[in-house]
Amino acid sequence: MAQQRRPAPPSIESEQSRIDRLFRRFSARPGEDGVAAEMRKNRRVSRKTAAGGAGGVGSNPSVSFATVRPRDPLFYWRQNNLPFQFDDPQQMAKMRAYCRLLYISHPIVGSCVDIYSKYPLLGLKMTCKDERLTDFYTDHFLSEEGLNYPKFLVDVGREYWTVGEAWPLGTFSEELGIWDDEELLNPDDVEVQPSPFLREPRFLIRLPEAMRDLIRTRQPAWEYEKLITAYPELTYYADDNALMPVSNILLRQMKFDGDTFNRRGVPLLYRSMRSLMQEEMLNAAVDSIADRLYTPLIHAKLGASASDLGTQTPWIPTLDDLADFEEAVDAALAGDFRIIMTHFAVEMESVLGKEDIPDLSPDFDRIEGRVLQTFGLSKTMLAGASSGETYAADALNRDLVTQMLTNYQNMLASHYRQRALVVAEAQEHFDYEERNGKRYVKMEEVYEIDEETGEGRIVEQPKLLIPDLQFKTMSLQDEAAQTEFFEALREAGVPVSIKTRLHNVNIDFEEEVEKSRDEAVEMAIAEQETRKAIYVALRDKGLPIPDDLRKDFEPRALPENQDPNQIPTAPSRIPIMGMDPVTSQPTLAPTMQDLTSIPPDGGVVQPGSVPEPVDADQGQEQRPDESDEQRADMPKQSSRSPYASRPALDDATGLLRHHERIKALANDHRPKVKVPVAEEGAETPEAIQRKKPVGLYQGPRHIGMRRHIAEDDINKELQA
């Protein structure tokens, strides 16, 4: 036998030589041409090169072709182009644009935003201890002729829940002392600049596009001339990138605090951004499958082999045969009645379009649940629980929705309060307290900084009075069960008032009491008229008349010298000397009690004289209540006090009458702004002045002027 040769140790052979030897060994296989061997060799080289490293040659035969994803939490957001840098204005603008598109196109998102925008406004009304102020602010803020808050707050809520912030801008009338209009600005046109010295940041805005075009084109000429005459400073901000400062009193920011350290609001929809992107991918997959089903790809084979024909020669179609067959197929697909006459050498099958649309309902249901959870809702809350499901999780969702909507109501109430306080100071609507039937103004202390010296001081000023904006209590619990609970407490002796029991019910308690009183009066009058008609009918027919009807309606003889229109009274009795009280005998000599009650000024009340009227300061009413009711509709003397008469919104004279003094104080105490002289290389005084809100976007001048009004003057007006 021949002795076997041991292979050489692998250490003495280079790696490249070993690979070349293996290629030569496996390159020539029986029945394999050179092209297949070359392809196999290239495939092996590619694998070795991928596993090699820097040298391009690897020693480990186990190769992994998968690329390791970086362990970066933000990698997913970068790869999917999802904006996450909230400080970048461009990314925020892109995010807000996508959220607006979702509100318009997505059925669940649009419905949830509409519910969150409209449901908290149910039961919108105003209440105040002074009914005249309630009517005034209701007409100004809630009526269609005024600011129309029932509609405007819906727009505010749509912006707030869709893009995460709303920017209401008000226009204040210095002449009338009320708000002319309030509109929403696009958040993309607003820039927020935080200040280390101010509680609120500074706001800068771009001029509306129509106003910028008017300044650039100067057409129409009369509008341009009127605008430049009234507000010449607007010419500095006609550029698209020019930002103009605006007063924080006119422009307010209502933002969703998704990020504590971000000065802008974050959309609530950002919580479901990934789920919404996955839903778009599922929709794209469904569209692709539907397209293949609607326009399938058909594969046709034309020709026959020799075995199929039973001959020694196969039939291979020529180009003309292929063209004729293609024309016949096109004509068949275009016709209403389709048929192709051919022979066995044609085979047709559908390559794409065989599959059915898969059932993606679980995937869509999962995404729908995530979108609803973004707003704190769940399917069981909306449609009820099915078998095997409980309401344990819905109780938490219900509390979450209640808290979110209640916080939103508080934010709207705060916005209204800031707007109403501006009007209250302009119209001198001061708070008061009643003592002994008289009204006295309430004062409050505030801390302010002198603009000239920079020193802080505490000043006293009148406290403003505005109605409270009230909403329906946000409670998703069963109102019927809650009403039954209140009634049970009432029956158990708990003093639950009627107003509390009528919570969340569209019933005005005071109005219903007044209607009930009027109905009771009308029923009493109708009852007496019926009794009188019965008496007249019995009398005319000569029938017996009951004693109660005869006593009430039968005529009686009047005493001598008595007015027929006077209500009959009992005959007066002659006083008996020594038997009747002394108070009923004013002509007698004064007693010791009368002598001790002599006024301090020494005046003596003469016997038989008419006593002097008691001063109103003593808190004694000298007129009966009926007198005030009869005098309620009489004309009143004009006064600057808002409580003398109700100022109507359409009565410009009445508004100006209440606004004259505060406007005069604003003109007299207008702060003097010192513009420093510009040095060489520094900004000009005009440029420094333009950094402050001026003209149309400057805050109302009367803010803070109420502290210059004397307390005694306000008390006199309140008591007038």
XYZ file of C-alpha atoms in Angstrom:
720
model
C 0.000 0.000 0.000
C 1.063 3.528 -0.638
C 1.775 5.576 2.404
C -0.620 8.497 2.927
C 0.902 11.950 3.013
C 0.036 14.170 5.918
C -1.245 17.619 5.014
C 0.991 20.529 5.733
C 0.263 22.508 8.897
C -2.019 25.465 8.224
C 0.317 27.837 9.980
C 2.895 27.691 7.217
C 0.329 28.629 4.557
C -0.928 32.150 4.166
C -4.644 32.820 4.285
C -4.728 34.239 0.778
C -2.975 31.134 -0.611
C -5.533 28.915 1.109
C -8.429 30.842 -0.427
C -6.896 30.662 -3.897
C -6.400 26.916 -3.499
C -9.999 26.436 -2.460
C -11.203 28.476 -5.453
C -9.185 26.330 -7.818
C -10.461 23.174 -6.148
C -14.143 24.041 -6.406
C -14.074 26.014 -9.646
C -14.222 22.970 -11.869
C -17.249 20.864 -11.084
C -18.675 18.244 -13.400
C -21.416 19.626 -15.605
C -20.776 23.298 -14.637
C -19.782 25.986 -17.061
C -17.337 28.752 -16.391
C -19.994 31.458 -15.734
C -21.568 29.577 -12.804
C -18.164 28.866 -11.299
C -17.210 32.538 -11.574
C -20.414 33.627 -9.890
C -19.868 31.196 -7.035
C -16.322 32.388 -6.609
C -17.390 36.055 -6.480
C -20.027 35.211 -3.901
C -17.441 33.546 -1.671
C -15.051 36.461 -2.081
C -17.784 38.904 -1.099
C -18.558 36.946 2.050
C -14.925 36.717 3.057
C -14.357 40.383 2.347
C -17.404 41.395 4.426
C -16.127 39.373 7.359
C -12.497 40.383 7.003
C -12.134 43.823 8.518
C -9.551 46.349 7.530
C -7.467 43.900 5.540
C -10.399 42.684 3.536
C -9.807 39.003 4.475
C -11.589 37.187 7.269
C -10.739 33.996 9.135
C -14.107 33.256 10.708
C -16.383 31.271 8.351
C -19.527 32.370 10.300
C -20.451 35.767 8.859
C -23.367 38.045 9.954
C -24.809 40.251 7.218
C -27.213 42.268 9.488
C -26.283 45.859 10.368
C -26.467 46.598 14.089
C -28.851 49.500 14.845
C -27.251 52.181 17.004
C -28.474 52.228 20.580
C -29.590 55.850 20.412
C -33.071 56.689 21.764
C -33.484 59.425 19.155
C -32.362 57.222 16.232
C -35.947 56.258 15.369
C -37.105 59.865 15.284
C -34.226 60.947 13.069
C -34.678 58.064 10.614
C -38.427 58.684 10.278
C -38.083 62.478 10.006
C -40.259 63.034 13.077
C -39.676 66.504 14.616
C -38.612 66.360 18.246
C -36.525 69.513 18.765
C -39.143 71.825 20.247
C -36.794 74.807 20.298
C -36.358 74.729 16.516
C -38.979 77.004 14.890
C -38.820 75.116 11.588
C -39.493 71.751 13.209
C -42.301 73.241 15.286
C -43.885 74.736 12.164
C -43.655 71.347 10.427
C -45.224 69.647 13.424
C -48.116 72.146 13.589
C -48.770 71.754 9.854
C -48.995 67.970 10.218
C -51.332 68.297 13.227
C -53.645 70.615 11.274
C -53.720 68.074 8.426
C -54.616 65.326 10.891
C -57.485 67.371 12.319
C -58.910 67.945 8.858
C -58.422 64.414 7.487
C -58.447 61.998 10.434
C -61.962 61.114 11.662
C -61.010 60.170 15.233
C -58.612 63.058 15.785
C -61.062 65.595 14.365
C -63.947 64.304 16.488
C -61.876 64.271 19.697
C -60.646 67.819 19.115
C -64.188 69.027 18.451
C -65.449 67.385 21.642
C -62.654 68.894 23.725
C -63.278 72.328 22.157
C -67.070 72.485 22.524
C -68.023 70.292 25.471
C -66.297 72.445 28.173
C -68.276 75.514 26.988
C -71.661 74.061 27.957
C -73.574 76.241 30.413
C -71.479 79.332 29.678
C -72.836 82.258 31.717
C -71.815 85.123 34.011
C -72.761 85.779 37.619
C -72.134 88.811 39.809
C -73.634 90.407 42.912
C -74.579 93.422 40.778
C -77.087 92.456 38.093
C -76.302 95.526 36.002
C -72.673 94.497 35.682
C -73.787 90.976 34.775
C -75.910 92.354 31.934
C -73.148 94.699 30.761
C -70.398 92.059 30.543
C -72.783 89.462 29.142
C -73.661 91.812 26.287
C -70.015 92.713 25.738
C -68.444 89.240 25.797
C -71.201 86.704 25.046
C -73.529 88.429 22.605
C -73.121 88.261 18.834
C -72.871 92.050 18.662
C -69.962 91.939 21.132
C -66.932 89.656 21.167
C -69.126 86.551 20.662
C -67.148 84.359 23.069
C -69.352 81.264 22.559
C -67.939 81.042 19.007
C -64.520 82.576 19.608
C -63.661 80.208 22.468
C -64.468 77.251 20.190
C -61.818 78.509 17.764
C -59.417 78.967 20.674
C -60.015 75.395 21.792
C -59.468 74.043 18.285
C -56.075 75.739 18.121
C -55.167 74.707 21.667
C -55.973 71.004 21.296
C -54.628 70.749 17.723
C -51.309 72.640 17.664
C -50.732 73.034 21.410
C -51.137 76.801 21.753
C -53.499 79.631 20.869
C -52.635 83.307 20.441
C -55.670 85.629 20.919
C -54.938 89.254 20.013
C -57.346 91.941 21.214
C -57.939 95.436 19.872
C -58.893 97.926 22.586
C -60.815 101.137 21.974
C -59.304 103.999 23.964
C -62.310 106.209 23.241
C -65.036 103.825 24.433
C -63.089 101.823 26.979
C -64.110 98.402 25.608
C -62.634 95.740 23.347
C -63.348 96.309 19.683
C -62.381 92.864 18.448
C -60.381 89.745 19.264
C -58.742 87.459 16.714
C -56.387 84.484 16.611
C -52.851 84.738 15.252
C -50.933 82.004 13.481
C -48.370 80.575 15.930
C -45.799 80.515 13.117
C -45.923 84.343 13.036
C -45.189 84.761 16.761
C -41.825 84.648 18.492
C -41.377 84.349 22.256
C -38.404 85.961 23.971
C -38.001 85.085 27.670
C -36.819 87.820 29.999
C -34.897 87.315 33.275
C -36.538 90.403 34.790
C -40.181 89.914 33.760
C -42.643 87.305 34.891
C -43.986 86.846 31.368
C -41.869 86.664 28.195
C -41.901 89.254 25.448
C -43.984 88.637 22.353
C -42.979 89.664 18.832
C -45.206 89.171 15.803
C -45.125 89.616 12.065
C -47.597 91.982 10.534
C -50.519 90.301 8.808
C -49.788 89.470 5.191
C -52.498 91.798 3.906
C -51.014 94.706 5.867
C -47.491 93.931 4.625
C -48.702 93.873 1.024
C -50.505 97.178 1.557
C -47.334 98.848 2.844
C -45.161 97.442 0.046
C -47.525 98.078 -2.873
C -49.238 101.212 -1.473
C -52.438 100.120 -3.168
C -55.207 101.104 -2.626
C -53.783 104.535 -2.081
C -56.456 105.776 0.340
C -56.002 102.750 2.621
C -52.238 103.173 2.605
C -52.511 106.871 3.407
C -54.939 106.223 6.243
C -52.758 103.470 7.705
C -49.537 105.478 7.552
C -51.230 108.558 9.003
C -52.565 106.638 12.000
C -49.633 104.255 12.540
C -46.450 105.490 10.836
C -44.259 103.086 12.846
C -45.641 100.108 10.893
C -43.438 100.978 7.912
C -40.411 99.572 9.807
C -42.007 96.110 9.923
C -43.159 95.636 6.314
C -40.483 93.017 5.651
C -41.490 89.337 5.891
C -38.823 88.644 8.511
C -39.339 91.810 10.549
C -40.745 91.179 14.029
C -42.671 93.834 15.913
C -43.076 93.898 19.732
C -46.630 93.738 21.026
C -48.051 94.372 24.477
C -48.716 91.346 26.692
C -52.064 92.892 27.584
C -53.254 92.714 23.985
C -51.617 89.392 23.026
C -51.949 86.381 25.304
C -50.461 82.909 25.055
C -52.602 79.891 25.916
C -50.315 76.869 25.634
C -50.383 73.180 26.457
C -47.492 72.638 28.853
C -46.112 69.435 27.401
C -42.558 70.523 28.163
C -41.903 72.466 31.355
C -38.761 74.149 30.096
C -40.045 75.046 26.641
C -41.450 78.508 26.000
C -43.818 77.227 23.312
C -46.731 74.831 23.551
C -46.396 71.204 22.455
C -49.320 69.628 20.559
C -51.238 66.967 22.444
C -51.303 64.915 19.230
C -47.536 64.460 19.467
C -48.190 61.653 21.960
C -49.751 59.562 19.198
C -47.365 60.630 16.430
C -45.720 57.203 16.061
C -49.067 55.414 16.034
C -50.401 57.760 13.389
C -47.307 57.172 11.242
C -47.832 53.413 11.548
C -51.436 53.883 10.517
C -50.274 55.683 7.383
C -47.994 52.737 6.585
C -50.908 50.304 7.007
C -53.033 52.459 4.732
C -50.263 52.438 2.128
C -50.114 48.619 2.308
C -53.869 48.331 1.858
C -53.739 50.724 -1.101
C -50.961 48.711 -2.713
C -52.868 45.426 -2.372
C -56.034 47.033 -3.687
C -54.156 48.369 -6.708
C -52.844 44.897 -7.537
C -56.334 43.434 -7.221
C -57.807 46.116 -9.439
C -55.029 46.064 -12.090
C -53.401 42.616 -11.856
C -50.257 41.625 -13.774
C -51.001 38.824 -16.287
C -48.233 36.580 -17.611
C -48.845 34.963 -21.030
C -46.678 32.257 -22.585
C -46.976 31.659 -26.324
C -45.324 28.582 -27.860
C -45.130 24.783 -27.542
C -42.366 22.264 -27.110
C -41.755 19.288 -29.454
C -43.207 16.858 -26.923
C -46.385 18.951 -26.683
C -46.736 18.929 -30.452
C -45.782 15.274 -30.826
C -43.165 16.196 -33.358
C -39.403 16.582 -33.490
C -39.530 20.390 -33.890
C -40.921 22.842 -31.282
C -43.115 25.767 -32.277
C -41.454 29.066 -31.441
C -43.626 32.127 -32.246
C -42.189 34.869 -34.322
C -42.390 38.586 -33.579
C -45.439 38.868 -35.807
C -47.167 36.095 -33.844
C -46.451 37.908 -30.572
C -47.744 41.210 -31.954
C -50.949 39.618 -33.237
C -51.574 37.935 -29.882
C -50.892 41.159 -27.934
C -53.347 43.041 -30.149
C -56.018 40.384 -29.595
C -55.527 40.565 -25.786
C -55.748 44.397 -25.796
C -58.972 44.271 -27.823
C -60.444 41.696 -25.451
C -59.552 43.689 -22.319
C -61.012 46.878 -23.808
C -64.318 45.321 -24.858
C -67.451 44.757 -22.814
C -67.782 41.123 -23.960
C -64.317 39.547 -23.800
C -63.252 36.357 -25.612
C -59.986 35.179 -27.145
C -59.927 32.326 -29.692
C -56.519 30.607 -29.646
C -54.931 27.155 -29.465
C -53.194 25.041 -26.831
C -49.850 26.813 -27.307
C -51.025 29.789 -25.166
C -50.841 29.821 -21.350
C -51.995 32.850 -19.303
C -51.844 33.310 -15.525
C -51.991 36.171 -13.034
C -48.626 36.858 -11.466
C -49.692 39.639 -9.045
C -53.236 39.901 -7.781
C -53.838 36.383 -6.628
C -53.722 37.321 -2.927
C -56.691 38.678 -0.969
C -56.626 41.747 1.235
C -55.420 40.548 4.637
C -57.472 41.270 7.756
C -55.726 44.273 9.301
C -58.546 45.048 11.722
C -56.529 44.138 14.862
C -53.727 46.480 13.786
C -56.100 49.339 13.082
C -57.965 48.719 16.354
C -54.704 48.875 18.267
C -53.796 52.208 16.684
C -57.318 53.542 17.232
C -57.065 52.701 20.933
C -53.754 54.557 21.186
C -55.172 57.646 19.501
C -58.175 57.651 21.851
C -55.878 57.181 24.829
C -54.062 60.345 23.794
C -57.229 62.250 24.730
C -57.865 60.079 27.793
C -60.698 58.153 26.134
C -61.248 54.454 25.564
C -63.572 52.335 23.474
C -65.515 51.076 26.471
C -66.223 54.660 27.519
C -67.695 55.438 24.098
C -69.367 52.154 23.129
C -69.684 50.243 26.408
C -67.917 47.158 27.661
C -68.417 43.775 26.013
C -68.247 40.352 27.604
C -65.177 39.854 29.734
C -64.353 43.589 29.956
C -64.687 45.781 33.005
C -64.992 49.487 33.700
C -62.040 49.543 36.093
C -59.767 51.261 33.575
C -62.550 53.581 32.433
C -62.824 55.078 35.917
C -59.235 56.298 35.624
C -59.827 57.572 32.090
C -62.940 59.394 33.236
C -61.021 61.168 36.003
C -58.245 62.044 33.542
C -60.688 63.587 31.070
C -62.412 65.490 33.886
C -59.118 66.966 35.068
C -58.011 67.934 31.562
C -61.300 69.651 30.740
C -61.488 71.357 34.143
C -57.969 72.763 33.725
C -58.951 73.978 30.276
C -62.017 75.726 31.729
C -59.839 77.429 34.348
C -57.516 78.648 31.603
C -60.450 80.126 29.652
C -61.788 81.773 32.811
C -58.354 83.293 33.480
C -58.211 84.657 29.918
C -61.669 86.217 30.283
C -60.709 87.711 33.642
C -57.649 89.443 32.184
C -59.762 90.881 29.373
C -62.579 91.944 31.715
C -60.243 93.667 34.198
C -59.072 96.017 31.445
C -62.684 96.996 30.737
C -63.525 97.283 34.443
C -60.697 99.751 35.073
C -61.664 101.803 32.047
C -65.348 101.920 33.082
C -64.596 102.329 36.827
C -66.379 99.158 37.883
C -65.155 99.019 41.475
C -65.969 96.413 44.084
C -68.014 97.484 47.100
C -69.443 96.324 50.372
C -72.766 97.313 51.911
C -72.999 98.779 55.398
C -76.318 100.102 56.738
C -77.825 100.122 53.287
C -74.944 102.106 51.731
C -72.164 101.021 49.398
C -68.513 101.640 50.192
C -65.671 100.880 47.824
C -63.208 98.111 48.649
C -59.520 98.992 48.541
C -56.528 96.765 47.903
C -52.773 97.176 48.275
C -50.371 96.576 45.402
C -46.622 96.781 45.069
C -45.261 98.943 42.261
C -41.915 100.313 41.131
C -41.459 103.973 40.366
C -40.492 104.449 36.725
C -38.274 107.462 37.413
C -36.471 106.504 40.629
C -36.757 102.717 40.402
C -37.821 102.450 44.042
C -40.580 100.088 45.110
C -43.552 101.167 47.179
C -46.929 99.894 48.326
C -49.929 101.874 47.075
C -53.624 101.542 47.764
C -56.123 101.472 44.930
C -59.788 100.550 44.422
C -60.508 96.893 43.846
C -62.194 96.029 40.567
C -65.462 94.105 40.305
C -66.229 91.872 37.329
C -68.665 88.984 36.911
C -67.366 85.440 37.170
C -67.419 83.279 34.044
C -69.047 79.960 34.887
C -69.225 76.701 32.954
C -70.981 73.422 33.361
C -69.201 71.259 35.888
C -67.063 68.732 34.043
C -68.252 65.365 35.334
C -68.620 62.283 33.151
C -70.463 60.392 35.854
C -74.088 59.417 35.475
C -75.984 62.646 36.191
C -79.182 60.730 37.021
C -77.394 58.817 39.778
C -75.849 62.020 41.073
C -79.244 63.753 41.154
C -80.735 60.856 43.082
C -77.865 61.117 45.553
C -78.577 64.824 46.146
C -82.268 64.131 46.665
C -81.431 61.388 49.164
C -79.223 63.822 51.086
C -82.067 66.339 51.112
C -84.508 63.800 52.494
C -81.970 62.776 55.151
C -81.872 66.334 56.461
C -78.711 67.617 54.777
C -79.309 71.286 53.808
C -78.757 70.962 50.053
C -80.010 74.102 48.297
C -82.181 74.117 45.219
C -79.398 75.694 43.142
C -77.034 72.872 44.056
C -79.655 70.281 43.195
C -80.141 71.991 39.826
C -76.451 71.779 38.929
C -75.697 70.938 35.308
C -79.347 71.637 34.494
C -80.173 74.307 31.960
C -82.502 76.159 34.363
C -82.061 79.716 35.637
C -83.240 79.588 39.252
C -83.956 83.328 39.624
C -85.799 83.445 36.331
C -87.917 80.430 37.257
C -88.789 81.991 40.635
C -89.936 85.161 38.892
C -91.996 83.174 36.392
C -93.591 81.157 39.189
C -94.527 84.358 41.007
C -96.096 85.839 37.876
C -97.999 82.636 37.241
C -99.299 82.600 40.812
C -100.535 86.191 40.428
C -102.224 85.401 37.138
C -103.883 82.311 38.598
C -105.195 84.299 41.576
C -106.595 86.995 39.285
C -108.221 84.402 37.048
C -109.752 82.678 40.067
C -111.302 85.904 41.391
C -112.582 86.827 37.941
C -114.221 83.404 37.736
C -115.902 83.908 41.131
C -117.116 87.335 40.066
C -118.509 85.926 36.822
C -120.362 83.272 38.866
C -121.807 85.962 41.158
C -123.015 88.070 38.204
C -124.570 85.058 36.469
C -126.425 83.952 39.630
C -127.621 87.475 40.299
C -128.920 87.991 36.755
C -130.846 84.722 36.807
C -132.258 85.324 40.292
C -130.661 82.217 41.742
C -129.439 81.868 45.319
C -125.967 83.411 45.840
C -123.513 81.881 48.335
C -122.554 84.005 51.306
C -118.866 84.240 50.360
C -119.709 85.609 46.910
C -122.300 87.974 48.336
C -119.794 89.268 50.898
C -117.053 89.810 48.331
C -118.983 91.263 45.374
C -122.316 92.666 46.668
C -122.332 96.469 46.922
C -122.476 98.059 50.376
C -123.304 101.570 51.596
C -120.275 103.759 52.332
C -120.029 105.909 55.461
C -120.612 109.618 55.090
C -117.765 111.728 53.578
C -115.712 108.660 52.549
C -113.911 108.482 49.204
C -115.420 105.744 46.994
C -111.936 104.803 45.731
C -110.577 104.432 49.243
C -110.312 100.943 50.651
C -112.981 100.585 53.360
C -111.517 100.428 56.801
C -112.914 99.940 60.251
C -114.454 103.094 61.838
C -111.999 105.064 63.942
C -112.395 104.957 67.719
C -112.453 108.019 69.943
C -109.418 107.892 72.259
C -110.174 107.510 75.958
C -108.235 109.728 78.322
C -106.099 107.739 80.730
C -106.749 104.450 78.996
C -104.896 104.776 75.658
C -101.073 104.855 75.357
C -99.370 108.228 75.455
C -97.863 107.728 71.954
C -101.339 107.888 70.426
C -102.033 111.290 72.044
C -99.442 113.706 70.560
C -101.220 116.788 71.913
C -100.548 115.966 75.564
C -97.690 117.426 77.539
C -94.311 115.718 77.032
C -93.315 113.025 79.494
C -89.911 112.472 81.067
C -89.063 110.057 78.249
C -89.825 112.721 75.666
C -87.698 115.279 77.501
C -84.671 112.955 77.578
C -84.892 112.384 73.824
C -84.356 116.082 72.929
C -81.837 116.482 70.072
C -78.323 117.564 71.125
C -78.565 120.817 69.215
C -81.169 122.015 71.706
C -84.081 121.882 69.331
C -87.391 120.941 70.917
C -90.111 119.175 69.016
C -93.227 121.261 69.359
C -96.412 119.419 70.255
C -98.538 118.717 67.224
C -95.726 119.509 64.764
C -94.575 117.153 62.019
C -91.396 115.293 63.021
C -88.251 115.846 60.969
C -87.293 112.999 58.617
C -84.668 110.691 59.984
C -81.269 110.952 58.283
C -80.440 108.154 55.879
C -77.149 107.618 57.716
C -79.084 106.032 60.555
C -79.956 103.119 58.255
C -83.757 103.623 58.486
C -85.804 103.477 55.330
C -88.415 106.230 55.099
C -90.086 104.997 51.912
C -91.978 101.742 51.584
C -90.811 99.096 49.149
C -93.694 99.904 46.831
C -92.232 103.380 46.334
C -88.934 102.002 45.026
C -90.764 99.642 42.685
C -92.774 102.497 41.212
C -89.664 104.678 40.831
C -87.589 101.950 39.173
C -88.600 102.937 35.645
C -88.346 106.687 36.188
C -85.532 108.669 34.495
C -82.439 109.044 36.651
C -79.902 111.804 36.914
C -76.741 111.114 34.929
C -73.679 110.134 36.925
C -70.188 108.828 36.286
C -70.827 105.856 38.520
C -71.486 102.651 36.602
C -74.187 101.834 39.124
C -76.337 104.903 38.388
C -77.699 103.399 35.177
C -76.938 100.446 32.965
C -74.602 101.423 30.102
C -75.675 99.818 26.847
C -73.089 98.712 24.307
C -74.857 100.538 21.501
C -75.014 103.757 23.533
C -71.688 105.435 22.829
C -72.619 108.476 24.932
C -73.192 106.310 27.992
C -69.837 104.573 27.555
C -67.973 107.818 27.107
C -69.647 109.230 30.186
C -68.145 106.470 32.325
C -64.766 106.596 30.597
C -64.039 110.322 30.640
C -62.327 110.555 34.024
C -60.106 107.494 33.652
C -59.113 108.624 30.158
C -58.196 112.072 31.471
C -56.076 110.493 34.199
C -54.309 108.364 31.595
C -53.443 111.475 29.579
C -52.290 113.425 32.636
C -50.204 110.631 34.167
C -48.816 109.256 30.938
C -45.346 107.843 31.699
C -42.545 109.890 30.239
C -40.190 107.627 28.319
C -36.627 108.919 28.266
C -34.904 107.974 25.015
C -31.125 108.125 25.460
C -29.028 110.013 22.964
C -27.307 107.646 20.568
C -23.553 107.595 20.701
C -21.315 106.911 17.785
C -21.690 103.325 16.654
C -24.728 102.723 18.887
C -28.344 102.314 17.928
C -30.378 105.373 17.106
C -33.124 106.576 19.487
C -35.713 105.636 16.872
C -34.394 102.067 16.773
C -34.402 101.858 20.564
C -37.950 103.172 20.698
C -39.124 100.631 18.100
C -38.148 97.803 20.438
C -41.142 98.698 22.611
C -44.784 98.192 21.659
C -46.081 101.354 20.034
C -49.133 102.503 18.147
C -51.667 99.846 17.291
C -49.981 97.131 19.375
C -49.303 99.224 22.472
C -51.137 98.355 25.677
C -54.068 100.479 26.941
C -52.834 103.652 28.618
C -55.391 103.613 31.425
C -53.943 100.504 33.082
C -52.976 101.445 36.665
C -54.693 104.840 36.638
C -57.379 103.865 39.175
C -54.996 104.437 42.058
C -55.187 108.187 41.351
C -58.942 108.292 42.085
C -59.816 109.364 45.618
C -61.718 106.893 47.753
C -64.177 109.556 48.953
C -65.153 110.425 45.380
C -65.938 106.787 44.614
C -68.023 106.447 47.798
C -70.068 109.505 46.875
C -70.805 108.066 43.451
C -71.718 104.666 44.867
C -74.131 106.267 47.315
C -75.682 108.604 44.723
